[in-house]
CSV table of C-alpha atoms in Angstrom, one decimal:
chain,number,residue,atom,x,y,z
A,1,UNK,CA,115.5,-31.4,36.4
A,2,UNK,CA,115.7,-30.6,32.4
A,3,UNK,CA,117.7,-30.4,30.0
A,4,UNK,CA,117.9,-28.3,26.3
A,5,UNK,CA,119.2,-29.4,23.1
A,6,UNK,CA,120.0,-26.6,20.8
A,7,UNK,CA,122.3,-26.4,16.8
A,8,UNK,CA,125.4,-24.4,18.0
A,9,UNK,CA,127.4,-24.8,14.6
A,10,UNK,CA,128.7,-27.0,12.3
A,11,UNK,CA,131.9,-28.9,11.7
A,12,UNK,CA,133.9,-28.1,8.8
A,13,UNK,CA,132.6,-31.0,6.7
A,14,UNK,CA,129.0,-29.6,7.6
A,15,UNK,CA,128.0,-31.9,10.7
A,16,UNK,CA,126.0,-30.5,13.3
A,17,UNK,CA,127.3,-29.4,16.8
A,18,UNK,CA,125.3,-29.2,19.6
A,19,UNK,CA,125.1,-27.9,23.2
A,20,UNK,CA,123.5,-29.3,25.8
A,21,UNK,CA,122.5,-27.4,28.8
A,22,UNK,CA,121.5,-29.1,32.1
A,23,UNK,CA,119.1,-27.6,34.1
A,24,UNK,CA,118.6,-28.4,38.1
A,25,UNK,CA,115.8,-27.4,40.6
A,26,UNK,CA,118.1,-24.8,42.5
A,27,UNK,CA,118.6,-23.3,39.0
A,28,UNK,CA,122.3,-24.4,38.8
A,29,UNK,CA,123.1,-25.0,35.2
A,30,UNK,CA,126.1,-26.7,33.2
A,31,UNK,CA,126.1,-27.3,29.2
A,32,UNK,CA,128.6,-29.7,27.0
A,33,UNK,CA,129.0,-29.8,23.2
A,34,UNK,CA,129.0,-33.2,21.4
A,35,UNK,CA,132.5,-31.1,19.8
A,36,UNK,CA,134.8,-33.3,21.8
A,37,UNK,CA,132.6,-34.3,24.5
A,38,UNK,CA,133.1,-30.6,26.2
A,39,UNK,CA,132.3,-28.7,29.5
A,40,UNK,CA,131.4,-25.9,28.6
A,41,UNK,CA,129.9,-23.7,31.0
A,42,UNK,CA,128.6,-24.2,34.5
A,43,UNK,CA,126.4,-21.2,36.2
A,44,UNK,CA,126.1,-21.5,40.2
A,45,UNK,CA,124.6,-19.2,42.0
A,46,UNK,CA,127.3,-16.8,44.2
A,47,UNK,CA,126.5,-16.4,48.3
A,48,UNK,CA,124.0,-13.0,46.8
A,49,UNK,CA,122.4,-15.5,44.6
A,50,UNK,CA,124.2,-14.2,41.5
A,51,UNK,CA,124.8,-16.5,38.4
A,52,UNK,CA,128.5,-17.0,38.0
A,53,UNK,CA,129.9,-19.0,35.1
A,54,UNK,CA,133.2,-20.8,36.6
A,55,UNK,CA,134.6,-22.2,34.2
A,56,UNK,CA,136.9,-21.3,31.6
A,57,UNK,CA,135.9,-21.5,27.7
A,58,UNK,CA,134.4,-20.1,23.9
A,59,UNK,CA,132.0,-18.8,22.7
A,60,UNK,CA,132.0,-20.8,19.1
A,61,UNK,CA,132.2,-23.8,17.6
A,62,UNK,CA,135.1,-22.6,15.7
A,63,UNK,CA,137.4,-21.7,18.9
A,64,UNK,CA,136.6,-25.2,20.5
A,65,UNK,CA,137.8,-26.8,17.4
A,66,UNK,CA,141.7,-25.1,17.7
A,67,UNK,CA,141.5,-24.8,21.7
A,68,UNK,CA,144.9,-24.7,22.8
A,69,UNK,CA,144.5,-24.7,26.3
A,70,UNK,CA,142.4,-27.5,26.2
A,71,UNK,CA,139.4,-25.7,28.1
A,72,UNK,CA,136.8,-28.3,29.2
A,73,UNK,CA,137.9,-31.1,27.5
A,74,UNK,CA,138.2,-34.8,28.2
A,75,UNK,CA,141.5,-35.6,28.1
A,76,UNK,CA,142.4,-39.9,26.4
A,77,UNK,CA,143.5,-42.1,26.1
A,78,UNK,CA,146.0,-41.1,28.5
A,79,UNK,CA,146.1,-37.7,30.3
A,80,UNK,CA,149.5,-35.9,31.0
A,81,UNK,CA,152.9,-37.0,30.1
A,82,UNK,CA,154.5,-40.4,28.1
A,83,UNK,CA,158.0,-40.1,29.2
A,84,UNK,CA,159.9,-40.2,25.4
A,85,UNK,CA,156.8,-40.7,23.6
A,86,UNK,CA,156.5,-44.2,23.8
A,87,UNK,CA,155.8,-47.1,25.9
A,88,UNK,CA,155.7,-51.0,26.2
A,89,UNK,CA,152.8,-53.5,26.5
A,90,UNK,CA,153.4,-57.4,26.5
A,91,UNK,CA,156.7,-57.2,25.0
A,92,UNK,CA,155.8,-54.1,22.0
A,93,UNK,CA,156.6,-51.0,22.0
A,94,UNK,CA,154.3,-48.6,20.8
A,95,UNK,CA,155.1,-45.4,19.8
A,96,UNK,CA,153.2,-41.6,20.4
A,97,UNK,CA,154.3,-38.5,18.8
A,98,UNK,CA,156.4,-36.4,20.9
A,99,UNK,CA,154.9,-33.1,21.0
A,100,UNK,CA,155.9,-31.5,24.6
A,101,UNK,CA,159.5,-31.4,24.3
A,102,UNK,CA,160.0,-35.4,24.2
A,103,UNK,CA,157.4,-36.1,25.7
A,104,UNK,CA,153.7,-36.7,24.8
A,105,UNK,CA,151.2,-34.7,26.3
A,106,UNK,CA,147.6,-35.3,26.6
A,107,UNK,CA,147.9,-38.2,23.4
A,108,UNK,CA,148.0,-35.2,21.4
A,109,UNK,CA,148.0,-34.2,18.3
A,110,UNK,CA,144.9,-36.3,17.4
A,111,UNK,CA,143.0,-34.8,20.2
A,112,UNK,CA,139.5,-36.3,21.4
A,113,UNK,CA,138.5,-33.1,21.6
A,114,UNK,CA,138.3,-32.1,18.4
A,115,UNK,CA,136.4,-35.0,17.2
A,116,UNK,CA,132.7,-35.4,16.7
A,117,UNK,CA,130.7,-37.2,19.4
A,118,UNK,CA,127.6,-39.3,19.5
A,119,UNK,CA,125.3,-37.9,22.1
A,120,UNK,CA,122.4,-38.9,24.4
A,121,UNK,CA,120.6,-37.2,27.0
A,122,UNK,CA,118.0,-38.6,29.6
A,123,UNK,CA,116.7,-37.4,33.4
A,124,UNK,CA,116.6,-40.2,35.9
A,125,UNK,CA,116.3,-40.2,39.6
A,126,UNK,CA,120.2,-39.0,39.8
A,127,UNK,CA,119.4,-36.2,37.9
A,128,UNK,CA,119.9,-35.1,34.3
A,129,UNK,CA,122.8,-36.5,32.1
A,130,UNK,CA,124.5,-36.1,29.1
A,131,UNK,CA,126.2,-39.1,27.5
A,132,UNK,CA,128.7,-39.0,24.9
A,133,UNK,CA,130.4,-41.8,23.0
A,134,UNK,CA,133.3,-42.5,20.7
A,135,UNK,CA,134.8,-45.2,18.6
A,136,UNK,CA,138.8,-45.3,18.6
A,137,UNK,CA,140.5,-47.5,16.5
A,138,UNK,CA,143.3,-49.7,16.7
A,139,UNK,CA,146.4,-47.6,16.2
A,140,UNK,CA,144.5,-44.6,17.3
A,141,UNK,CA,146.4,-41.9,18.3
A,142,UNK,CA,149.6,-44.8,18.1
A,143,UNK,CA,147.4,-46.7,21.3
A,144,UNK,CA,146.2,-50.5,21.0
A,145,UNK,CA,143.1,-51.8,20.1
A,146,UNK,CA,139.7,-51.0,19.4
A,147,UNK,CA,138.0,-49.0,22.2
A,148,UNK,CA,134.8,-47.8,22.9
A,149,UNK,CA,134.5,-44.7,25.1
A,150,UNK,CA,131.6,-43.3,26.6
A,151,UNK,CA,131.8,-40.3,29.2
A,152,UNK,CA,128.7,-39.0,31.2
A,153,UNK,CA,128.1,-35.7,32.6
A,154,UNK,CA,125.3,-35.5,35.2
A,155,UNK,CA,124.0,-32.8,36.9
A,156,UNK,CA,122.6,-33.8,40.5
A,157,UNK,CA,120.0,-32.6,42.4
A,158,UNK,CA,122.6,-31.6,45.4
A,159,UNK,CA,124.4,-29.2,43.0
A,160,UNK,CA,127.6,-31.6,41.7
A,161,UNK,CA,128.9,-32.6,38.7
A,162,UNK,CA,129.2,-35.9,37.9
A,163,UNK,CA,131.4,-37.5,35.4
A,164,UNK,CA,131.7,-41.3,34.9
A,165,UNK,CA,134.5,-42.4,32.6
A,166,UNK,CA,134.1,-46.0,30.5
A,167,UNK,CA,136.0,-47.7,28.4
A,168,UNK,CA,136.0,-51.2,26.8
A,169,UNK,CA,138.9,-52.3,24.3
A,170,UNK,CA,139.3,-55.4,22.4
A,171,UNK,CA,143.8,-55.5,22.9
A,172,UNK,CA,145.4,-54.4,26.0
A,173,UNK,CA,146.2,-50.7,26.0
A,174,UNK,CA,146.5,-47.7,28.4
A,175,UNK,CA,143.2,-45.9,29.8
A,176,UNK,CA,143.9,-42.9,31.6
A,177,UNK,CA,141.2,-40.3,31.1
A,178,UNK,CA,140.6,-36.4,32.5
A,179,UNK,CA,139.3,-33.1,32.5
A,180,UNK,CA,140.8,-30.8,31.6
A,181,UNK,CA,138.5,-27.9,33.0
A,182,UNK,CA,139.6,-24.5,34.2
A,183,UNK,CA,138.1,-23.1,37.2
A,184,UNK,CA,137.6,-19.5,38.6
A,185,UNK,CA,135.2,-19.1,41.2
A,186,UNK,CA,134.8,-15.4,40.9
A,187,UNK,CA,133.6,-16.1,37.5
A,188,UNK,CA,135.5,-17.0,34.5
A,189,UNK,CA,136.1,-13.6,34.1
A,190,UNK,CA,137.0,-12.7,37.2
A,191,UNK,CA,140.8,-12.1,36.6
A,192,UNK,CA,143.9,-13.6,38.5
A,193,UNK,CA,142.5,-16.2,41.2
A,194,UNK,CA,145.4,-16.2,43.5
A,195,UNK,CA,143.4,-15.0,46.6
A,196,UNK,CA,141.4,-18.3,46.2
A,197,UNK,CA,141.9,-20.6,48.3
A,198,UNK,CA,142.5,-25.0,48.1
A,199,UNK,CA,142.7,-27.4,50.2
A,200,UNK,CA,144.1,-30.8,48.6
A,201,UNK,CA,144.6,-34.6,50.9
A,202,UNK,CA,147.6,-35.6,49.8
A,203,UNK,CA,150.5,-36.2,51.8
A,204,UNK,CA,153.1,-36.5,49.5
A,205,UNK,CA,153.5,-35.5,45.5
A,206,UNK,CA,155.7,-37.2,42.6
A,207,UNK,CA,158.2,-35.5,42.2
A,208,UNK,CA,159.4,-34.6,38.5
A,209,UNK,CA,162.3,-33.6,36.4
A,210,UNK,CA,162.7,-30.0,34.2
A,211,UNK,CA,160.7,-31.6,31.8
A,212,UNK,CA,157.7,-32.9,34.0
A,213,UNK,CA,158.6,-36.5,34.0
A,214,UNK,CA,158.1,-38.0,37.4
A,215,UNK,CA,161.3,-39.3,39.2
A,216,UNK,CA,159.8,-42.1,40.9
A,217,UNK,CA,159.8,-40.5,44.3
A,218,UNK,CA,156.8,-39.9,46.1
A,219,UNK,CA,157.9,-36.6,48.4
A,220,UNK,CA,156.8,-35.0,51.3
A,221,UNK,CA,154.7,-31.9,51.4
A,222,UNK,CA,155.2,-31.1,54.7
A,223,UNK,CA,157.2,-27.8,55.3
A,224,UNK,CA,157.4,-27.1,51.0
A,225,UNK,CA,155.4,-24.8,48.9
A,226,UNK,CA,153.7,-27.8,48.0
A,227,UNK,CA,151.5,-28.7,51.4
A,228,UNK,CA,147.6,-27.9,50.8
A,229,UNK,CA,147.4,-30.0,53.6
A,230,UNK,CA,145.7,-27.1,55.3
A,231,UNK,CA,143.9,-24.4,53.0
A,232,UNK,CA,146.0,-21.4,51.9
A,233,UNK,CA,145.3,-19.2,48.8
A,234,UNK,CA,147.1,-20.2,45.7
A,235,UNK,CA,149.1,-17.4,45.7
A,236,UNK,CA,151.0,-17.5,49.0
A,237,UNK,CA,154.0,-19.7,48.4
A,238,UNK,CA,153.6,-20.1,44.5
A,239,UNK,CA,156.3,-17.6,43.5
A,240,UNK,CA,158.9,-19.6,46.2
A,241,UNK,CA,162.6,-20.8,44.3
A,242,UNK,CA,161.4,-24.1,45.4
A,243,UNK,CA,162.6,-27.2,42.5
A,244,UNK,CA,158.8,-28.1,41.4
A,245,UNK,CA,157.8,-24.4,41.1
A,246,UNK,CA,160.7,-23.3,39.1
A,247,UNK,CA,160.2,-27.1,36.8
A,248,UNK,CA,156.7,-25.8,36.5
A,249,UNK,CA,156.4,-21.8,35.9
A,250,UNK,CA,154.0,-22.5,38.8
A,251,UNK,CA,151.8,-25.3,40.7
A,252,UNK,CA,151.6,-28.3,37.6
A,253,UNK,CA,152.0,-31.5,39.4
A,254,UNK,CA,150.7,-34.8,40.7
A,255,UNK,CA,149.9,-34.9,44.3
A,256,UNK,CA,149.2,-38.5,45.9
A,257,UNK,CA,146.1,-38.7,47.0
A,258,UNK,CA,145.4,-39.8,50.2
A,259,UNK,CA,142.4,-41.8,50.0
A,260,UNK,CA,142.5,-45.7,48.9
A,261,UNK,CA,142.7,-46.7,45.6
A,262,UNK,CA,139.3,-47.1,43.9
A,263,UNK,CA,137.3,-45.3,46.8
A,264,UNK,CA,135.4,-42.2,46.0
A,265,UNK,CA,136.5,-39.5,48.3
A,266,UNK,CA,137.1,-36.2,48.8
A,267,UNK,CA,140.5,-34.8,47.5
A,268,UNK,CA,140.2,-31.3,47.4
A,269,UNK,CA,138.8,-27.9,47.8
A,270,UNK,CA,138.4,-24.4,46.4
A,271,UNK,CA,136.8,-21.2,48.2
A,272,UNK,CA,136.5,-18.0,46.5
A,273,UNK,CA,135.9,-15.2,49.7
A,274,UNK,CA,135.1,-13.0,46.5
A,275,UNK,CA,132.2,-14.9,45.4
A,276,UNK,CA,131.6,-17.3,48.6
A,277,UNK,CA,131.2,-19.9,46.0
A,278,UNK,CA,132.9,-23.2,47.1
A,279,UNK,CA,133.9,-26.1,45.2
A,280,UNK,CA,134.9,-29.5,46.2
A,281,UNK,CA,136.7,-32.4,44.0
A,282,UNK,CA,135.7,-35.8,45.0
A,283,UNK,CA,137.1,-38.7,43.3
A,284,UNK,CA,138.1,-42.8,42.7
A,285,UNK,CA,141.1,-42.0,41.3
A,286,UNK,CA,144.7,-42.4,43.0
A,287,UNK,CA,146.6,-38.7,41.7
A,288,UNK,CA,145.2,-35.1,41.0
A,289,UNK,CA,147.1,-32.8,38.5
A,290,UNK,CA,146.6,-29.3,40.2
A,291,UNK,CA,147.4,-26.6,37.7
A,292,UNK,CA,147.9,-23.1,38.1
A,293,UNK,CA,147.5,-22.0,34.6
A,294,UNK,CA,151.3,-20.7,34.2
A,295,UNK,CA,151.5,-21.1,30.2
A,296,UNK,CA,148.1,-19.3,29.3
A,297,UNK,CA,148.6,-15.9,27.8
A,298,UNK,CA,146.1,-14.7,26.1
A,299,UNK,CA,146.6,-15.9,22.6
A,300,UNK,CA,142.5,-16.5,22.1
A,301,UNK,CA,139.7,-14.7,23.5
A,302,UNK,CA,137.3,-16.3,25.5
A,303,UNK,CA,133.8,-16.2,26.9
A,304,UNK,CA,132.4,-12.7,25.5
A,305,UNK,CA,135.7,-11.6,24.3
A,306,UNK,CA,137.6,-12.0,27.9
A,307,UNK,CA,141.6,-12.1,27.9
A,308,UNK,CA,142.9,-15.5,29.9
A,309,UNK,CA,145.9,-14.3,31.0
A,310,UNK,CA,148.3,-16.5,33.6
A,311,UNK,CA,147.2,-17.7,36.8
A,312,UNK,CA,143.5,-16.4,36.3
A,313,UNK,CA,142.7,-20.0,37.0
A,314,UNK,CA,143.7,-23.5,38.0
A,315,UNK,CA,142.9,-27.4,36.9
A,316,UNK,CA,141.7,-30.4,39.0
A,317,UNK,CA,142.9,-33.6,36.8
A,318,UNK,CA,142.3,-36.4,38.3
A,319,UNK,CA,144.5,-39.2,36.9
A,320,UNK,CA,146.9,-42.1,37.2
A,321,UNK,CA,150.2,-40.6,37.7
A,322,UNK,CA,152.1,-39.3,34.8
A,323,UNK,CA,154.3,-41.8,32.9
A,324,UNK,CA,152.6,-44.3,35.0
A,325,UNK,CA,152.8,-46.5,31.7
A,326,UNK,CA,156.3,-46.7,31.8
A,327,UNK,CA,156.8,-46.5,35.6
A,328,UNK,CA,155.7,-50.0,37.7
A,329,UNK,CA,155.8,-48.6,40.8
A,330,UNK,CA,152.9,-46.5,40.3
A,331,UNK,CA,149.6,-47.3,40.2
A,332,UNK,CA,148.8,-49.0,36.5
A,333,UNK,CA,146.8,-47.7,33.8
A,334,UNK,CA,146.9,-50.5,31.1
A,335,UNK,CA,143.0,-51.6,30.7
A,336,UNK,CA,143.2,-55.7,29.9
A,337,UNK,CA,141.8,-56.7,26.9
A,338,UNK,CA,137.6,-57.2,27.5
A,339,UNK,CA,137.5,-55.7,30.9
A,340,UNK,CA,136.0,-52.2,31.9
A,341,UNK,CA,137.8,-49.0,32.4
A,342,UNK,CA,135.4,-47.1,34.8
A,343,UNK,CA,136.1,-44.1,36.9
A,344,UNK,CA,133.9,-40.9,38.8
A,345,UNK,CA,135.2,-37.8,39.4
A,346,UNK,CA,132.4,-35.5,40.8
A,347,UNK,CA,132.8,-31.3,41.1
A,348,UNK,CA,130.2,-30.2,43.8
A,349,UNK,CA,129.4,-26.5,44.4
A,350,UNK,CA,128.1,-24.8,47.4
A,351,UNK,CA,128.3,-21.0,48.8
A,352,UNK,CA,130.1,-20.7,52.2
């Protein structure tokens, strides 16, 4: 196990960015920039023992610091959509800035992800991490109380990757965090990856309005476009005039994971036949964001110049279910004042 620390740019102020690349002993390789705490690239080796990059991202400091997409990033305080912008802890109401349609998405604008990180790496018998930490501020992005973040990427000795989510606040306030990583398994330049094929346990999903808000109603998979209940390439019901693929241009909801709450499981796979490269999602988390990458189109080249057009990839963001804030039925993702916010979601690759 190693691990290199190299100057990749500078901020715009003149701070130093840097990359750091994890190194295993089956040669499997992922690297993260202290640039908003970033994934950005991870090399497995394909069933010929090729290198393949799967994941989606730039080449330069600069691209990561406008990054519309959100490739690779940690996504907090709360990932995926604040029904009207705004929600109410204790009795306040707090107020985000609505910037997807009404909603907020992501706790944009401010991103994380375009902030500067501190950064510590270290081998230990789990293998080699990368730790990166961040101060946010009361009022921070229009959220409650002081937090301190810290998010840890390791690279394990069986081929996964590991991140561990923590956060500690002074005030009660909403901790909800993701990654927002896109996957391909022929490569990240391996063009549309509709013949791949996932596998998700979950039984039900939230259903959502036109505007991605959940109802409230946990819904059936079973006989809908929607059940990856048994695996099936992306592509074979996603063009279906089914509601939640017409809301969404495409697969972008929150399926309801199977497992119970707080347990690390397994909650979904991806096979490329392409590649033979296989990943699986495990997490402690109660709801997974699968995303079919229906809005990307182009607008910024990536990784040695390549054009990410729609559907040449899809997201695994493990979550609390949108709008959870402002929904009681769901699963809750206020943090209590003093307590810990900690959560694992691990991406583990293998060749079948």
């Amino acid at each position: 196990m190693a691990y290199k620390k190299e100057l990749w740019g500078n901020m715009p102020d003149g701070r130093e960015v840097y990359l750091y690349t994890l190194v295993n002993e089956n040669k499997v390789s992922a690297s993260f920039t202290n640039l908003g705490a970033v994934w950005v690239t991870m090399n497995v080796p394909d069933r010929n023992g090729k290198e393949t990059d799967v994941v989606l991202g730039y080449d330069s400091v600069s691209d990561y610091l406008q990054n519309p997409p959100h490739f690779g990033a940690p996504i907090g305080r709360n990932a995926n959509r604040i029904a009207g912008a705004k929600f109410i802890i204790n009795g306040k109401e707090y107020k985000l800035e609505a910037n997807n349609s009404t909603n907020n998405l992501h706790s944009g604008p401010d991103l994380y992800h375009s902030r500067l990180w501190d950064s510590e790496a270290e081998e230990n018998e789990m293998g080699t991490s990368v730790s990166f930490s961040l101060f946010s501020p009361d009022g921070d992005q229009g959220y409650p109380g002081n937090a301190n973040i810290t998010i840890t990427y390791t690279l394990t000795p069986d081929d996964g990757l590991k991140i561990d989510y923590h956060m500690i606040c002074d005030e009660d306030t909403v901790a909800n965090f993701t990654n927002h990583s896109y996957f391909n398994l022929d490569g990240h330049d391996g063009g549309s990856a509709l013949e791949q094929r996932v596998w998700i346990d979950a039984d039900t999903y939230t259903r959502a309005d036109e505007i991605s808000i959940p109802t409230g109603e946990f819904t059936p998979v079973k006989g809908t476009p929607m059940d990856f209940t048994v695996m099936k390439t992306i592509g074979q019901d996603i063009n279906e005039d089914y509601e939640a693929l017409v809301f969404g241009s495409g697969y972008d909801h929150n399926w309801v994971l199977n497992h119970p709450s707080e347990e690390l499981a397994l909650c979904a796979v991806a096979e490329s036949d392409k590649t033979g490269v296989r990943m699986e999602v495990y997490t402690d988390l109660p709801g997974m964001q699968f995303y079919t990458a229906n809005f990307l189109n182009g607008q910024m080249p990536g990784k040695g110049g390549t054009v990410y057009s729609k559907r040449c990839c899809y997201c695994f963001e493990t979550q609390y279910y949108p709008n959870a804030v402002n929904t009681p039925e769901f699963p809750s993702p206020i943090l209590k004042a003093g307590q810990e916010y900690q959560t694992t979601t691990i991406y583990k690759f293998s060749t079948i």
